[in-house]
PDB file of C-alpha atoms and ligand atoms in Angstrom:
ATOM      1  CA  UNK A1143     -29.815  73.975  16.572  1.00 43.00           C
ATOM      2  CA  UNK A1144     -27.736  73.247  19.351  1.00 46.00           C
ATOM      3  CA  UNK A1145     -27.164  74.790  22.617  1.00 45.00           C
ATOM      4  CA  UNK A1146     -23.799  76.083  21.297  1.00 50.00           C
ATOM      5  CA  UNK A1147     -25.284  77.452  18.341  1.00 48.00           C
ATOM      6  CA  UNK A1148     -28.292  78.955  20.065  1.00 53.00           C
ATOM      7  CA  UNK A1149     -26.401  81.176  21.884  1.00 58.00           C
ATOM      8  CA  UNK A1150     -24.620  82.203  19.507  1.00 59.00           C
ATOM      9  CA  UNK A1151     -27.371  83.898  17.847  1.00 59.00           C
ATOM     10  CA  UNK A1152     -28.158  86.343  20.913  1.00 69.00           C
ATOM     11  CA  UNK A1153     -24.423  87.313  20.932  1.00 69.00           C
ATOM     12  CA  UNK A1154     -23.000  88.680  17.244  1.00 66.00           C
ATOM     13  CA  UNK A1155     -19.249  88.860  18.443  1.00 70.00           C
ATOM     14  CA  UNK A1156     -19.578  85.299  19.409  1.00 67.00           C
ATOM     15  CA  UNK A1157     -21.451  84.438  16.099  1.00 63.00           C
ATOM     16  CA  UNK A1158     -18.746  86.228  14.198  1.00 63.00           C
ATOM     17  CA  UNK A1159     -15.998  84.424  15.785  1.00 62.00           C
ATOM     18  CA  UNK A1160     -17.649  80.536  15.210  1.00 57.00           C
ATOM     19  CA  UNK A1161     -18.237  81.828  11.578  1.00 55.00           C
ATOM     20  CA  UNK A1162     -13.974  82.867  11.252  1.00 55.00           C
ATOM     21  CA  UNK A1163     -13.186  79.395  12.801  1.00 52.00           C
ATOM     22  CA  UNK A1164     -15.404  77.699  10.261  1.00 48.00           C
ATOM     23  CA  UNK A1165     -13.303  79.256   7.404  1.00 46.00           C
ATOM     24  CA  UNK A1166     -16.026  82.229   6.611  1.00 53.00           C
ATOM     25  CA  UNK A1167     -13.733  85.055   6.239  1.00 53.00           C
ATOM     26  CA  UNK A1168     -15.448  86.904   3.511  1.00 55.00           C
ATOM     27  CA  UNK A1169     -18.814  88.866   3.197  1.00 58.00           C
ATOM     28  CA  UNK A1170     -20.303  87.703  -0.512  1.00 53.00           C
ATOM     29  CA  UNK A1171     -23.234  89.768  -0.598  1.00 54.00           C
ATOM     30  CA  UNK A1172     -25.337  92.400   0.968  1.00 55.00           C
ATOM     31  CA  UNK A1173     -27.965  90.003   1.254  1.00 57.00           C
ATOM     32  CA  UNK A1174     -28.571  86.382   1.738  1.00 59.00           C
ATOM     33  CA  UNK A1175     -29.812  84.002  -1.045  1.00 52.00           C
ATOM     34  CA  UNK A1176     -32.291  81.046  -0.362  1.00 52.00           C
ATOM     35  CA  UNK A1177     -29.983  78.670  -2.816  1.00 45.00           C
ATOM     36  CA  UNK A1178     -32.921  75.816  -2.328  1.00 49.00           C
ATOM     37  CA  UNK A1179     -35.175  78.175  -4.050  1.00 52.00           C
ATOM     38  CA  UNK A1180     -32.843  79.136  -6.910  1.00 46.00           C
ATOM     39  CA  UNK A1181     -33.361  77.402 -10.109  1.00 44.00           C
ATOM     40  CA  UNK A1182     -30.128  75.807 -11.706  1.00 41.00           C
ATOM     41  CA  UNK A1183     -29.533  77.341 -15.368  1.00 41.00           C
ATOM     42  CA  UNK A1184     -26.720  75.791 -16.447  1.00 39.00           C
ATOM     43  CA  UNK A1185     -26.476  74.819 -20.177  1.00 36.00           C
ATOM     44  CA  UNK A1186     -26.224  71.283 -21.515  1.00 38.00           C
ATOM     45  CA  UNK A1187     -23.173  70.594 -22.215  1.00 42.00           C
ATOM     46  CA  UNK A1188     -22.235  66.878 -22.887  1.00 40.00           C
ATOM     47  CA  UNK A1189     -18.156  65.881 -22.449  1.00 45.00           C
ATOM     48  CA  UNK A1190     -15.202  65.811 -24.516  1.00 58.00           C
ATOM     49  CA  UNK A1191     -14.348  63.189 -26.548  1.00 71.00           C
ATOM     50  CA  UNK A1192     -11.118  61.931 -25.259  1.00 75.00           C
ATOM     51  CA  UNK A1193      -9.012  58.494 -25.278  1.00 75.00           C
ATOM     52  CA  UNK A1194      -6.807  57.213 -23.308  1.00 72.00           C
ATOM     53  CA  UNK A1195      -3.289  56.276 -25.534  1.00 67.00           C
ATOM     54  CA  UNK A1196      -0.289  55.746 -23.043  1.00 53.00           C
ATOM     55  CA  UNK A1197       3.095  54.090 -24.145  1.00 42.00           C
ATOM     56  CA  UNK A1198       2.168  50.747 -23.198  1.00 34.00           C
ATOM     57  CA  UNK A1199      -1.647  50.586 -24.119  1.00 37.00           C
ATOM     58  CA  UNK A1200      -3.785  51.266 -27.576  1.00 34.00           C
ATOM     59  CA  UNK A1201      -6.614  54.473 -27.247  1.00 33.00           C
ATOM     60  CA  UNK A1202      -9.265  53.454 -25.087  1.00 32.00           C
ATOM     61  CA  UNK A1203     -12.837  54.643 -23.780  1.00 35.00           C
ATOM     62  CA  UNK A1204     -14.214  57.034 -26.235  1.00 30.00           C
ATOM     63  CA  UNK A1205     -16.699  59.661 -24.517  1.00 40.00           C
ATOM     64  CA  UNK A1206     -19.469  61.397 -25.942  1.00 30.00           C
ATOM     65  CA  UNK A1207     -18.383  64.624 -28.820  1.00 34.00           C
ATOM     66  CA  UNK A1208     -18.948  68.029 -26.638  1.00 49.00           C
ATOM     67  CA  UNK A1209     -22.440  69.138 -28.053  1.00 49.00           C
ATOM     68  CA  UNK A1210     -24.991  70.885 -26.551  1.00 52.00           C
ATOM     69  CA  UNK A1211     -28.176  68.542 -26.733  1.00 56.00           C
ATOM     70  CA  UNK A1212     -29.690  72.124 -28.242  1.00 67.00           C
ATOM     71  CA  UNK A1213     -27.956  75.101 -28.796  1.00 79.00           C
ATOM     72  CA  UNK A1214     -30.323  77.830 -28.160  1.00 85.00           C
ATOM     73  CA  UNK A1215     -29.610  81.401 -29.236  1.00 83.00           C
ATOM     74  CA  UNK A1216     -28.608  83.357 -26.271  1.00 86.00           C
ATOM     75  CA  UNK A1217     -27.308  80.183 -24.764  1.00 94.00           C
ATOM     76  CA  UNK A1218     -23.012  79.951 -23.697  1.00 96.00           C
ATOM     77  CA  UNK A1219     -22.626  77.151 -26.073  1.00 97.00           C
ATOM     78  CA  UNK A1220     -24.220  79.787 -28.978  1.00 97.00           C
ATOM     79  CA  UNK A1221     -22.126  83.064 -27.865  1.00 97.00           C
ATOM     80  CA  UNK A1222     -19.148  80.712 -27.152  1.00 98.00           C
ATOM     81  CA  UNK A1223     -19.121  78.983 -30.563  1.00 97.00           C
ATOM     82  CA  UNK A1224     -19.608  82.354 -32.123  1.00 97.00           C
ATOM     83  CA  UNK A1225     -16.528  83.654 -31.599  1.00 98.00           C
ATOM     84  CA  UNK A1226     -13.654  83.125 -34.785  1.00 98.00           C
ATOM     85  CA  UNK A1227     -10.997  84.679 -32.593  1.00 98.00           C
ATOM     86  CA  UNK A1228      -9.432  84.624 -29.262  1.00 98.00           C
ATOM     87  CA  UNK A1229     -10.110  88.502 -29.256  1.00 98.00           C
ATOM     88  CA  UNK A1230     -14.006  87.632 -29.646  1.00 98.00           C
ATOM     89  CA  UNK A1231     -13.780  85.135 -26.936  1.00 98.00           C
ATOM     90  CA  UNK A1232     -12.347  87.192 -24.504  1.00 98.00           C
ATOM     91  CA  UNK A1233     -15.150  90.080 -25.254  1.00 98.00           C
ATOM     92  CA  UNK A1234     -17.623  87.008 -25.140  1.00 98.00           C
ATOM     93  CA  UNK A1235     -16.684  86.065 -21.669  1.00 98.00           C
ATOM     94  CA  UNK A1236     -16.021  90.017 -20.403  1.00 98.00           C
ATOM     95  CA  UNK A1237     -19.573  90.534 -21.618  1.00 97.00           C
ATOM     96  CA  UNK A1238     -21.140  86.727 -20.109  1.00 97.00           C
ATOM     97  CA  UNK A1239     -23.360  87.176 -17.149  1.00 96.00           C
ATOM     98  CA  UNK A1240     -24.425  83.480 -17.025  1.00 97.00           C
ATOM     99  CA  UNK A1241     -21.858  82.192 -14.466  1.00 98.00           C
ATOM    100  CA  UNK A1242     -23.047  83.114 -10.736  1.00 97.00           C
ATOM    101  CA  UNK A1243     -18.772  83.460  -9.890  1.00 98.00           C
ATOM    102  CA  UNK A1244     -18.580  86.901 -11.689  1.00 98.00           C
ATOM    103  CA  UNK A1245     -20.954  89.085  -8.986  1.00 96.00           C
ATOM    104  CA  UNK A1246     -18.343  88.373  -6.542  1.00 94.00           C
ATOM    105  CA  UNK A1247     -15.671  88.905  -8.738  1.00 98.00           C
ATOM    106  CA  UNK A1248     -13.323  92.370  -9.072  1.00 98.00           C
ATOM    107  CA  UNK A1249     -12.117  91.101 -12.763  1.00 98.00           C
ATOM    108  CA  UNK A1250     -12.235  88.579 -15.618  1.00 98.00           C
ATOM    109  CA  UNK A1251      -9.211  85.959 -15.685  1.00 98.00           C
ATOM    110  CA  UNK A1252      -9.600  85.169 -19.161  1.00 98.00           C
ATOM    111  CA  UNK A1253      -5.957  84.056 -20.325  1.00 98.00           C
ATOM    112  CA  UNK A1254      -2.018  84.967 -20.127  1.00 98.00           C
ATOM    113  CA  UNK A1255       0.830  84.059 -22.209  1.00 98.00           C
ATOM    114  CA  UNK A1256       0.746  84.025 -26.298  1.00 98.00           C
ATOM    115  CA  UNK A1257      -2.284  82.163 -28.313  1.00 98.00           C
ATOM    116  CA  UNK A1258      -0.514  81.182 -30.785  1.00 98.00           C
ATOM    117  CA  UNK A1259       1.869  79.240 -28.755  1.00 98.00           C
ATOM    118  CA  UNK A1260       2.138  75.355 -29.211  1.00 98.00           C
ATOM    119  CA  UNK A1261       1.239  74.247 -25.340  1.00 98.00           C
ATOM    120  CA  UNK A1262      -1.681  75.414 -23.788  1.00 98.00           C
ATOM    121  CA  UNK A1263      -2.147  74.982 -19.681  1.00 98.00           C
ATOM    122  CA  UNK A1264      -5.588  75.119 -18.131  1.00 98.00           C
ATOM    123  CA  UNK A1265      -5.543  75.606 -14.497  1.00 98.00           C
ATOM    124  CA  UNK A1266      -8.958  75.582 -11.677  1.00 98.00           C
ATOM    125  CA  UNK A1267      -9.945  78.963 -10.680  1.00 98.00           C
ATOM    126  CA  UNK A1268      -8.435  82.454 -10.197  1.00 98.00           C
ATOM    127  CA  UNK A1269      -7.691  83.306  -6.592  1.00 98.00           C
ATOM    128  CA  UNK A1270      -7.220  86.448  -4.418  1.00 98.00           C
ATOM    129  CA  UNK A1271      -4.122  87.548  -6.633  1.00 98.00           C
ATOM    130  CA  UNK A1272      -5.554  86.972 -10.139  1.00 98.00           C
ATOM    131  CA  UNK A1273      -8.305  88.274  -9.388  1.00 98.00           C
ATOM    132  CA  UNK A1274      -6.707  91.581  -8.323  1.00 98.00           C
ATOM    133  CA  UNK A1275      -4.522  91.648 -11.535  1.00 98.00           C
ATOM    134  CA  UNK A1276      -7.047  89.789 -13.797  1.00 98.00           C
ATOM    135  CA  UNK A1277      -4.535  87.393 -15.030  1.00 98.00           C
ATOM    136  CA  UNK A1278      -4.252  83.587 -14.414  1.00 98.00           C
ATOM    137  CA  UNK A1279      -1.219  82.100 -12.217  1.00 98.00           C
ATOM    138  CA  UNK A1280      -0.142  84.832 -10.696  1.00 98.00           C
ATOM    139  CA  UNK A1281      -0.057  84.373  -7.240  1.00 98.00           C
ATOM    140  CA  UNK A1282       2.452  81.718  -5.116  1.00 97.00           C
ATOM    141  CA  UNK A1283       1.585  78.879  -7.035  1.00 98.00           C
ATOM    142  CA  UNK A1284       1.862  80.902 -10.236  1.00 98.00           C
ATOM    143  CA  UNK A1285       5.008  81.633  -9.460  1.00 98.00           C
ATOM    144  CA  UNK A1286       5.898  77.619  -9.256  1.00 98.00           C
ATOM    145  CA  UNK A1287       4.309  76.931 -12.386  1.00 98.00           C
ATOM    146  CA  UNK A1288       6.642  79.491 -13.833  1.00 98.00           C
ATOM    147  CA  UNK A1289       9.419  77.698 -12.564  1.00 98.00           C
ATOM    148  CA  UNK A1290       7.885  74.467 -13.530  1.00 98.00           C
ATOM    149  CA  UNK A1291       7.449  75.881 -17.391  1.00 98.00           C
ATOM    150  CA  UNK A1292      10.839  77.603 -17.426  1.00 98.00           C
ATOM    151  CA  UNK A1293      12.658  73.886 -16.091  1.00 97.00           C
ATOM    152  CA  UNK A1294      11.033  72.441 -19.809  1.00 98.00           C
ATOM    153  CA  UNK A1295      11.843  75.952 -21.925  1.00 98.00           C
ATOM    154  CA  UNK A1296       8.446  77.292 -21.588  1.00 98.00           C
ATOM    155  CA  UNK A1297       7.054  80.426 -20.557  1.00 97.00           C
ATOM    156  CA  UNK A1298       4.082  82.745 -20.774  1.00 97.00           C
ATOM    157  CA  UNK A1299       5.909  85.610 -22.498  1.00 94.00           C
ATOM    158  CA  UNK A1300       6.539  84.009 -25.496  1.00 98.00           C
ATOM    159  CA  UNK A1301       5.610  79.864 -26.127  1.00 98.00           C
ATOM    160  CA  UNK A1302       2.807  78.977 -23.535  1.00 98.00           C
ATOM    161  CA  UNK A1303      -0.711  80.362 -23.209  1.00 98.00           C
ATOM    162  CA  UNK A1304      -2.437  79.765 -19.744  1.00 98.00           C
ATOM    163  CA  UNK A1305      -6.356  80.109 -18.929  1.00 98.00           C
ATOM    164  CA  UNK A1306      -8.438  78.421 -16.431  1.00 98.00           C
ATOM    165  CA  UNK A1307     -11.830  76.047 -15.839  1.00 98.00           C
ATOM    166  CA  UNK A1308     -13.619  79.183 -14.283  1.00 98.00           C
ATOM    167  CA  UNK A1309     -13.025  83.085 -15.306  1.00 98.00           C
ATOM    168  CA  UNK A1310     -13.973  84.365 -11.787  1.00 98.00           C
ATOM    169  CA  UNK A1311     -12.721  83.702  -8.522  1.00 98.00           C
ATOM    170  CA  UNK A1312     -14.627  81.770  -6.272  1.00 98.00           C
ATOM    171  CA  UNK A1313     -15.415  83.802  -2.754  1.00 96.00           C
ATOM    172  CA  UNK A1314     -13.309  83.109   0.035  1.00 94.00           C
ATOM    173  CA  UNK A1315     -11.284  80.373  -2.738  1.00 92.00           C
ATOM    174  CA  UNK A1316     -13.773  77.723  -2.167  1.00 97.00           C
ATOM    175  CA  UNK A1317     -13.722  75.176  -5.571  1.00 97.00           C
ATOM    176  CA  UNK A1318     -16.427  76.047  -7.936  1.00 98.00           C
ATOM    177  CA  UNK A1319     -19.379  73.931  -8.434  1.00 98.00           C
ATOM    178  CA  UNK A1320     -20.843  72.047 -11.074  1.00 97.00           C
ATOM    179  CA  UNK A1321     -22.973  74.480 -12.342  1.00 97.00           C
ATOM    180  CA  UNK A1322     -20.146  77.362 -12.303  1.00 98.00           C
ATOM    181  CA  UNK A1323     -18.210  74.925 -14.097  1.00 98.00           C
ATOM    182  CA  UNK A1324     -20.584  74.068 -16.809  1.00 98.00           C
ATOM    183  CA  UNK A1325     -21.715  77.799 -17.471  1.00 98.00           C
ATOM    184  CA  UNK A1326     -18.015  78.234 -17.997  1.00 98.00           C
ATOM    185  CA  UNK A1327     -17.511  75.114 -20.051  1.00 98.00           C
ATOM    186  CA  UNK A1328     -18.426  76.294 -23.746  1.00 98.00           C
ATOM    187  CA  UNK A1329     -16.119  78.922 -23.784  1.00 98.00           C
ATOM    188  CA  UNK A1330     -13.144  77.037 -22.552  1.00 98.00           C
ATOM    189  CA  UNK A1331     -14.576  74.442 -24.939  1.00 98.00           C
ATOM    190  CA  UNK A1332     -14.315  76.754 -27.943  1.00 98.00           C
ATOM    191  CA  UNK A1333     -10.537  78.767 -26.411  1.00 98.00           C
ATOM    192  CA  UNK A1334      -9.021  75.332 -27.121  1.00 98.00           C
ATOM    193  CA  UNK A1335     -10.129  75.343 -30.535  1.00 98.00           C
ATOM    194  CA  UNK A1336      -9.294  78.864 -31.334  1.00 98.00           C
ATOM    195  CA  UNK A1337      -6.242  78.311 -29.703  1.00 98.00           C
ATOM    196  CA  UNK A1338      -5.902  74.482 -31.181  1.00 98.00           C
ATOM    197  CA  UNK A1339      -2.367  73.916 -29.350  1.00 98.00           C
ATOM    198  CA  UNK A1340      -0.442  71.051 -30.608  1.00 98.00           C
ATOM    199  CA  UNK A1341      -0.438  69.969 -27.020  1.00 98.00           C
ATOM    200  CA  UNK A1342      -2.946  70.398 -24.140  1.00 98.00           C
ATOM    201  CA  UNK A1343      -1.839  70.425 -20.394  1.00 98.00           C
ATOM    202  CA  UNK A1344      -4.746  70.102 -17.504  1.00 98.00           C
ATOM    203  CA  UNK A1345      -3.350  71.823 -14.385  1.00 98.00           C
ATOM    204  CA  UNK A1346      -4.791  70.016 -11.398  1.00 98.00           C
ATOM    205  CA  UNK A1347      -7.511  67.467 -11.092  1.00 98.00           C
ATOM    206  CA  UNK A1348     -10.762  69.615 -11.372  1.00 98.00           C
ATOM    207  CA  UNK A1349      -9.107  70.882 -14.814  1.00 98.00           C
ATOM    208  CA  UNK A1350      -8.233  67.610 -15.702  1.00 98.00           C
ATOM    209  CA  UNK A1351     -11.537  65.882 -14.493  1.00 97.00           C
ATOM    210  CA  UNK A1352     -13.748  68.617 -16.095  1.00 98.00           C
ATOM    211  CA  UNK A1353     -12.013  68.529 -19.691  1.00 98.00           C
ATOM    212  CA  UNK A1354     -11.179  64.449 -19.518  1.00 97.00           C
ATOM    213  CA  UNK A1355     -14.842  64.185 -18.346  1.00 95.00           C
ATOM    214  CA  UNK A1356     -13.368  61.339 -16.191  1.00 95.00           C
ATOM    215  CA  UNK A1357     -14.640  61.031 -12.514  1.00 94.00           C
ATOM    216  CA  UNK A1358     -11.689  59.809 -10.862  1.00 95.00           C
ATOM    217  CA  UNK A1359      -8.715  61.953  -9.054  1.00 96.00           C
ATOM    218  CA  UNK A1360      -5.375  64.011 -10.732  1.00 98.00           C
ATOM    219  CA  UNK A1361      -2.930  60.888  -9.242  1.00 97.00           C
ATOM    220  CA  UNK A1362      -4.690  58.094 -11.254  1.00 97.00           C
ATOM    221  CA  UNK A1363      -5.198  60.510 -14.522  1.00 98.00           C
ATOM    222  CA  UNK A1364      -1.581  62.552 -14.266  1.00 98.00           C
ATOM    223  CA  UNK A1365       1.301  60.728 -16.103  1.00 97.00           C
ATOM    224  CA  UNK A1366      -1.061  59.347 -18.961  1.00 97.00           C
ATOM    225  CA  UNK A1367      -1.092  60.874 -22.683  1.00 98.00           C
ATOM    226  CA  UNK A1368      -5.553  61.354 -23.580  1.00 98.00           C
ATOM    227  CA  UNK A1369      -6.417  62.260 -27.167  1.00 98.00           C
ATOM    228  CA  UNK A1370      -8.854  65.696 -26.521  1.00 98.00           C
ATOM    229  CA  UNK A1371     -11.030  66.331 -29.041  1.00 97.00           C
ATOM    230  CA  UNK A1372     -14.209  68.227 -30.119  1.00 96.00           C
ATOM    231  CA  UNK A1373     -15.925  69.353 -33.249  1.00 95.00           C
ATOM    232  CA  UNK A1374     -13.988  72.913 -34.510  1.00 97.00           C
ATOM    233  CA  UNK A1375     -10.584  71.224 -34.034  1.00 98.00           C
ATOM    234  CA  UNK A1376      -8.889  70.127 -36.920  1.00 97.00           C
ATOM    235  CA  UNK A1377      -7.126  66.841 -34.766  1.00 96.00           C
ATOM    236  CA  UNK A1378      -7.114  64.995 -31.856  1.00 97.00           C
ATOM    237  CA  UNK A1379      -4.770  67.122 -29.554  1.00 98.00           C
ATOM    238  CA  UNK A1380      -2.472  65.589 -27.159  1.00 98.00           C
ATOM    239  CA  UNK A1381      -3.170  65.954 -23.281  1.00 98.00           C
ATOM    240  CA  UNK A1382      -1.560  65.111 -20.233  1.00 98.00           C
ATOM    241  CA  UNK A1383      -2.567  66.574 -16.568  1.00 98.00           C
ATOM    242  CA  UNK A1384      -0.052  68.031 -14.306  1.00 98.00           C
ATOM    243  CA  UNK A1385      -0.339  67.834 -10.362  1.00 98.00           C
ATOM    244  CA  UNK A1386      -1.374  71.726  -9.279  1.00 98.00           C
ATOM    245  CA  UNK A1387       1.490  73.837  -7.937  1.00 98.00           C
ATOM    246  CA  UNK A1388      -0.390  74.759  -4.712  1.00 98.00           C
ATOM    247  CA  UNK A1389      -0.611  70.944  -4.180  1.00 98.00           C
ATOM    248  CA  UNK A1390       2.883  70.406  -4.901  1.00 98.00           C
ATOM    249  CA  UNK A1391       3.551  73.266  -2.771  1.00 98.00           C
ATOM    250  CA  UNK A1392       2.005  71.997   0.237  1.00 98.00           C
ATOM    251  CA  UNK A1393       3.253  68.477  -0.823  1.00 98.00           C
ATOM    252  CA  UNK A1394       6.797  68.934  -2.365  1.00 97.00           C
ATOM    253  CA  UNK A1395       7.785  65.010  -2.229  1.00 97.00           C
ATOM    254  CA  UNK A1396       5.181  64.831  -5.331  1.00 98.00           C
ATOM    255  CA  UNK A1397       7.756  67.390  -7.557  1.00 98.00           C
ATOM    256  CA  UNK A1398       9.228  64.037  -8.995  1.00 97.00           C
ATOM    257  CA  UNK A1399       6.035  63.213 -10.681  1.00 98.00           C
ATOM    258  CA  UNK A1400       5.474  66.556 -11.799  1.00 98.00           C
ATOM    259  CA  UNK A1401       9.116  66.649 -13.229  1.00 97.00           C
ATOM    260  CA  UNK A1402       8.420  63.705 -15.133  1.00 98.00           C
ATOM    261  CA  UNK A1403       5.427  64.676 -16.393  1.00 98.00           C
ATOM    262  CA  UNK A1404       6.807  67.812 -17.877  1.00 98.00           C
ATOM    263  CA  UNK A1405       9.705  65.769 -19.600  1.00 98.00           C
ATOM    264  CA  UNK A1406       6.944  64.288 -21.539  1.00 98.00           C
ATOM    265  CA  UNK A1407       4.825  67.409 -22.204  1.00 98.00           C
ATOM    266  CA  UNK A1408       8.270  68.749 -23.537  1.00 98.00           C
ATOM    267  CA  UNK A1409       9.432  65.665 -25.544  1.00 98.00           C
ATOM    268  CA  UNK A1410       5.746  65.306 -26.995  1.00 98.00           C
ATOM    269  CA  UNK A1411       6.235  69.090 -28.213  1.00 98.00           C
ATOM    270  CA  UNK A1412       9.634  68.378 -29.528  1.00 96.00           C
ATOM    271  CA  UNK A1413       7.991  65.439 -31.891  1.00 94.00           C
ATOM    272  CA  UNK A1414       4.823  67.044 -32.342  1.00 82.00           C
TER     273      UNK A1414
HETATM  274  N1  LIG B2472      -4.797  78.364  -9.399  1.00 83.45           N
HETATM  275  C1  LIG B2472      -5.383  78.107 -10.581  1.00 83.45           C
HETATM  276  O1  LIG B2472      -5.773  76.997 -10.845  1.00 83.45           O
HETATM  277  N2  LIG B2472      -5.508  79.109 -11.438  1.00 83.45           N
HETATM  278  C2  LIG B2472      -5.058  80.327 -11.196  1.00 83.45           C
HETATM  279  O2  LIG B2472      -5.214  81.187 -12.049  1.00 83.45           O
HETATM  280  C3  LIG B2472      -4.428  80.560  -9.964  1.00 83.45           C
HETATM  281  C4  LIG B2472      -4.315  79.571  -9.078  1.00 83.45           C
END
C-alpha cells in the first residue's frame, strides 16, 4: 500500500471518498467475497457456428456447432434446451440461480417486444432502468433504439422482439464477465431458436462478439451479413451487428453507420 492509501484506512470519510472517485458508487453485498478463492462454475459451452457472407465475398470461417462438451442434468445447457416455448424459457431463467449477476439484481430482464416477430435484437446487459422495470431497452439508450427501429418500420409492440447477453444487471453497470456471460449463454442460445427470427441483430460489440464468437471489436464486425446457426434451428439465420445506442449516444458522428446498417437489416427482411 501506499502512503496515500494507508491513511486512508485510519480515516473512513476519506476512504469513502477515494472509493466514489474510483467509480464505486454502489454497496453489492453485506459482506465481502475472497473472488481468488471462489471456484469458477461456468458450463461448457463451445461457440456458434457462424460465417461470414457479405456482398462482395463467399461464406467464410466456419466455427465450432454450440454444444456443450457434456450436457449434464441440472446443467444451463440441460434446463435451457428443455424448454419448447418462450413461456418455458422465461420460467427457466426466472427460476436459474447459476449466474452470480442475479443476487444483485431487483428483477429478471428476460425479453420485450413480440416472439413471433421476424427480427430479433440482442443487446449487453440491463442497467439501472431495466432493472427497475424488468424489461430490456428501456432506459436513454432504449429510447434511441426505439427511434432507431421505428426509422426502418420496426418496433417492440408489434414486429421486433428484444432480449439481452445477460438477464441481470451488472452492479454499479460494470460489463459482465466471462463467466456471467457463459452461465447466461445456453438460454440465449436456445431463445434464438424458439424464437428462430428470419433475421438476427447483435446490439453492440459484447452481443455481437459473444454470439459471432469472434474476438475482435463491433467497428470491424458491424456492417457485415454472418450466417448464425446452431442445432434446434431449422436454417442458417441472417445476422448483422448494430453499433449500441449508448455508444452512438456519446458518439453521434457514428449514426451514419448505424443508419446504414439498419437499411440492410430492413431490406434483408423485406427479401427474406
Ligand atoms: N443496454 C443494453 O445492452 N441492454 C439493455 O437492456 C439496456 C441497455
Amino acid at each position: 500500500m501506499s502512503e496515500h492509501t494507508d491513511n486512508l484506512s485510519s480515516d473512513p470519510a476519506a476512504l469513502l471518498r477515494w472509493y466514489a472517485d474510483a467509480g464505486v458508487d454502489e454497496a453489492i453485498g453485506d459482506h465481502t467475497i475472497d473472488r481468488f478463492k471462489v471456484t469458477p462454475s461456468a458450463p461448457m459451452v463451445l461457440a456458434p457456428t457462424v460465417s461470414k457472407t457479405t456482398p462482395t465475398s463467399a461464406p467464410a470461417a466456419v466455427s465450432a456447432p454450440v454444444q456443450p462438451l457434456h450436457v449434464s442434468e441440472g446443467s444451463a445447457t440441460h434446463i435451457a434446451q428443455a424448454a419448447r416455448t418462450v413461456a418455458e424459457l422465461k420460467a427457466a431463467v426466472e427460476s436459474y440461480t447459476g449466474c452470480g449477476l442475479k443476487q444483485f439484481a431487483s428483477r429478471t430482464v428476460f425479453a420485450d417486444g413480440n416472439p413471433k416477430a421476424r427480427v430479433m435484437f440482442i443487446g449487453e446487459a440491463p442497467g439501472a432502468d431495466e432493472d427497475r422495470q424488468g424489461l430490456p431497452f428501456v432506459g436513454v439508450s432504449g429510447k434511441l433504439l426505439d427511434r432507431m427501429l421505428a426509422s426502418v418500420g420496426l418496433d417492440r409492440a408489434t414486429n421486433a422482439y428484444i432480449t439481452n447477453v445477460v438477464f441481470w444487471r451488472p452492479p454499479g453497470n460494470r460489463a459482465p464477465t466471462d463467466e456471467e456471460i457463459a452461465s447466461c449463454l445456453p438460454f440465449v442460445v436456445r431463445h434464438i431458436e424458439l424464437v428462430d427470427p428470419a433475421v438476427l441483430v447483435f446490439v453492440g460489440g459484447l452481443s455481437a462478439k459473444t454470439l459471432l464468437a469472434k474476438a475482435v471489436g463491433i467497428t470491424k464486425l458491424r456492417g457485415h451479413w454472418y450466417e448464425y446457426e446452431s442445432p434446434g434451428l431449422p436454417r442458417p439465420v441472417p445476422a448483422m451487428a448494430l453499433f449500441h445506442p449508448a455508444y452512438l449516444l456519446r458518439s453521434p458522428q457514428q449514426k451514419r453507420f448505424a443508419w446504414r446498417d439498419l437499411l440492410a437489416i430492413k431490406q434483408k427482411l423485406d427479401q427474406a
